[in-house]
Amino acid sequence: MAFLELDNLRKEFGDLVAVDGVSLSIEEGQFVTIVGPSGCGKSTILRSITGLETPSSGEIRLEGTDITELPAYRRNIGLVFQDYALFPHKTVFENVAFGLKMRGAPKAEQRERVEEMLEMVNLEGYQEKYPEECSGGEQQRIAVARAIAFDPDLVLMDEPLSNLDKNLRTSIRSELRRIQDETGVTTVYVTHNQNEALSLGDKLAVMNDGHLEQFDDPETVYRNPQTRFVADFLGRSTEVRGTYHRQNGEAVAELGGGIELQVQPSGSLADGDPASLFLRDEKLKLVDGSAPTENVLEGIIESVDYRGRDINYFIEVPKIGQTVQVSHIADHSTETFHTLGDAVSVYIEPENVTCLPADDSQP
Amino acid sequence: MATDHATTGETDVDAERGYFGVTISSRVKWNLIRAVTVAVYVMMILPLVVIVINSFNPSRLGNFPPQTLSIRWYEALLADELMLRALLNSLQVGVAAAFGAGLIGTLTAMGFVRNDFRMQDALVIVLLSPLLIPPIIVGVAATIFFGQAGIPRSLGWLVVMHTLLGLPYAFLIIRSQLYLFDETLEEAARTLGADRLTTFREVTFPIISPSIITSMVIVFVISFGEFTATQFWVKRTTTTVPVVIFSMLRTSISPKIDALATVMLVVTILVPLIVLGIRRWVLKT
């Protein structure tokens, strides 16, 4: 039995289906991230778990107990809000102690626990300050302390870093991970930012349009996307259409123009099916004539995007009539960079070519 | 041309254009504004000052300015049971109406801001009608209504009607603060274990309380000074200060009126100052 189970969860707002039959099992102590574009239903799932929304149908079970209809204040679940939602009229102490106070904890215990929490988020001595006297990053950490202080069964975070600037985001991201390791509290973290999603969680759920697309550990999701949406959403890749074949025990996709690529097929593909190939920009390698002859695309540099650490080439491949994007780390000491109009070859290893059934409804 | 405007400044542009064809220098213009402002304040405050000074004038006929000062009219006021009673009634009704309108205004504003229901805009107009209907009509209508219903005049009647007259102000003030209130704060309280009532007590009320207090002060001041409608609603034992002043003016010109008016003026100015002072002090600590 999983610690937290979502069973065929569905939520409608009028005609809009925000969550369309999502099932998810989360183990105790896991850090799970849910990622997806805005409007994909990830926040609605979070709000349903806390009890701020009631699902239209489906069940939410915590340690085997059905909590679907339980009001939010009777659940023992902490939530970190996107805009923190700190009580402006209460001090940092009163904010962090609020959950304990609601549970009737004695003052001495409140003081001790708040001190412990503030120490954990590196805000010792902030008890008597008011939220407005604290910076955005500090407020964010106070919100985390408040959501954990009353020892909840589960902590949920709703895009907690999206209001912070980029540098702060990275440092607080690792701090969140550290806090979760220290406390061991089961955490569900919602974000639209794929960097956060990939780096934070033990498990990653990708959502789109109310559906759960894939749920696995981040590396597997990134390396073996199961749907076109996941392949497209995580990382940067070029999608190429083709026809799937099995030849002499090898999985191959024919791209037209006589080009064939060996691929890593998803299980549901049968011989002769139309397929979508996803070529990740960092997996494509520029090679010269002496390099492999298999799994190579030949093309002409169409444009160059120099970004300091990386350099992106957009390479037109005439035989398939498409431009593929190649990104690689610029080695300034040895490399001579290609320029517009250079003829180049691009190699990709077969296991890095994600090959999925093509969706016929899309061009 | 654009740079010309920027360098010459707005006043000079105005001066060039002039008003109704008359060109005034900016010095003259500012002096005019100053003079008009002073005149407005003088006309507002001077009559009040005359009343306050006259209330200390021992002479019955009130030759101005008084030769000597005395508190004999205040003593006479203290000896006048009717006037004391009116003052007490006014204070009681004002405070009760303030609490009534504050409470109902808070609940009503919460209901209107937090819910969507049919006829919402029409109901707002109904709620604001005591503000829109001339007081004299409210006065007559309520008198007929209470008369038909067989309810005799009482302080309770006054409290109910003054609550009603103050409600539009309370509703508008509290509603505007509720619109600014961030409801995720309530959600945060709920996830932390607070039920609805606790959430209101711990989060919503403290944050919107400045608007509730402000509205209560305004309702008190309105109630304390209301005359037009109130005159229909009082009997001898439930009379209020404005009604007493008016009825005394009809029969005699006693300097006691000046004393009573001064007391009323002091209450009207002091109550808001004290309440807002307490509020600021509470917010600081």
Short mmCIF file of C-alpha atoms in Angstrom, two decimals, chain A residues 47 50-52 72-73 75 77-79 81 83 85-90 95 98-99 101-103 130 146-147 150, chain B residues 181-196 198-199 201-207 283-285:
data_model
loop_
_atom_site.label_atom_id
_atom_site.label_comp_id
_atom_site.label_asym_id
_atom_site.label_seq_id
_atom_site.Cartn_x
_atom_site.Cartn_y
_atom_site.Cartn_z
CA ARG A 47 -5.37 21.70 -3.96
CA THR A 50 -4.89 19.60 0.74
CA GLY A 51 -8.67 19.74 0.72
CA LEU A 52 -8.98 23.25 -0.70
CA ALA A 72 -8.70 20.95 4.83
CA TYR A 73 -8.35 21.89 8.49
CA ARG A 75 -6.09 16.95 7.32
CA ILE A 77 -1.02 18.42 5.34
CA GLY A 78 1.26 21.45 4.96
CA LEU A 79 1.07 23.64 1.88
CA PHE A 81 1.84 28.74 -1.48
CA ASP A 83 2.94 33.79 -3.09
CA ALA A 85 0.44 33.64 1.95
CA LEU A 86 2.17 34.68 5.19
CA PHE A 87 -0.16 36.38 7.65
CA PRO A 88 0.86 40.04 7.39
CA HIS A 89 -0.50 40.96 10.83
CA LYS A 90 1.39 38.21 12.63
CA ASN A 95 3.18 32.55 11.51
CA PHE A 98 0.14 28.86 13.76
CA GLY A 99 -0.27 25.17 12.94
CA LYS A 101 -1.34 26.68 18.09
CA MET A 102 -4.30 25.25 16.14
CA ARG A 103 -3.36 21.85 17.51
CA TYR A 130 6.95 40.88 10.54
CA ARG A 146 5.35 27.20 8.69
CA ALA A 147 4.23 24.29 6.51
CA PHE A 150 3.32 21.19 12.89
CA PHE B 181 -8.14 40.99 0.90
CA ASP B 182 -6.05 38.05 -0.32
CA GLU B 183 -8.16 34.93 0.12
CA THR B 184 -5.16 32.63 -0.06
CA LEU B 185 -4.45 33.80 3.51
CA GLU B 186 -7.65 32.06 4.58
CA GLU B 187 -6.68 28.97 2.62
CA ALA B 188 -3.30 29.00 4.36
CA ALA B 189 -5.02 29.14 7.75
CA ARG B 190 -7.27 26.24 6.80
CA THR B 191 -4.37 24.03 5.68
CA LEU B 192 -2.72 24.82 9.02
CA GLY B 193 -5.72 23.49 10.92
CA ALA B 194 -8.06 26.45 11.46
CA ASP B 195 -11.79 25.89 10.94
CA ARG B 196 -13.96 28.61 9.37
CA THR B 198 -11.07 30.35 13.77
CA THR B 199 -9.89 31.47 10.34
CA ARG B 201 -11.07 35.33 14.07
CA GLU B 202 -7.35 34.79 13.50
CA VAL B 203 -6.88 36.03 9.95
CA THR B 204 -9.78 37.75 8.20
CA PHE B 205 -11.05 39.90 11.05
CA PRO B 206 -7.69 41.30 12.18
CA ILE B 207 -6.84 42.25 8.61
CA LEU B 283 -1.36 48.52 15.66
CA LYS B 284 1.98 49.72 17.05
CA THR B 285 2.06 47.27 19.95
#
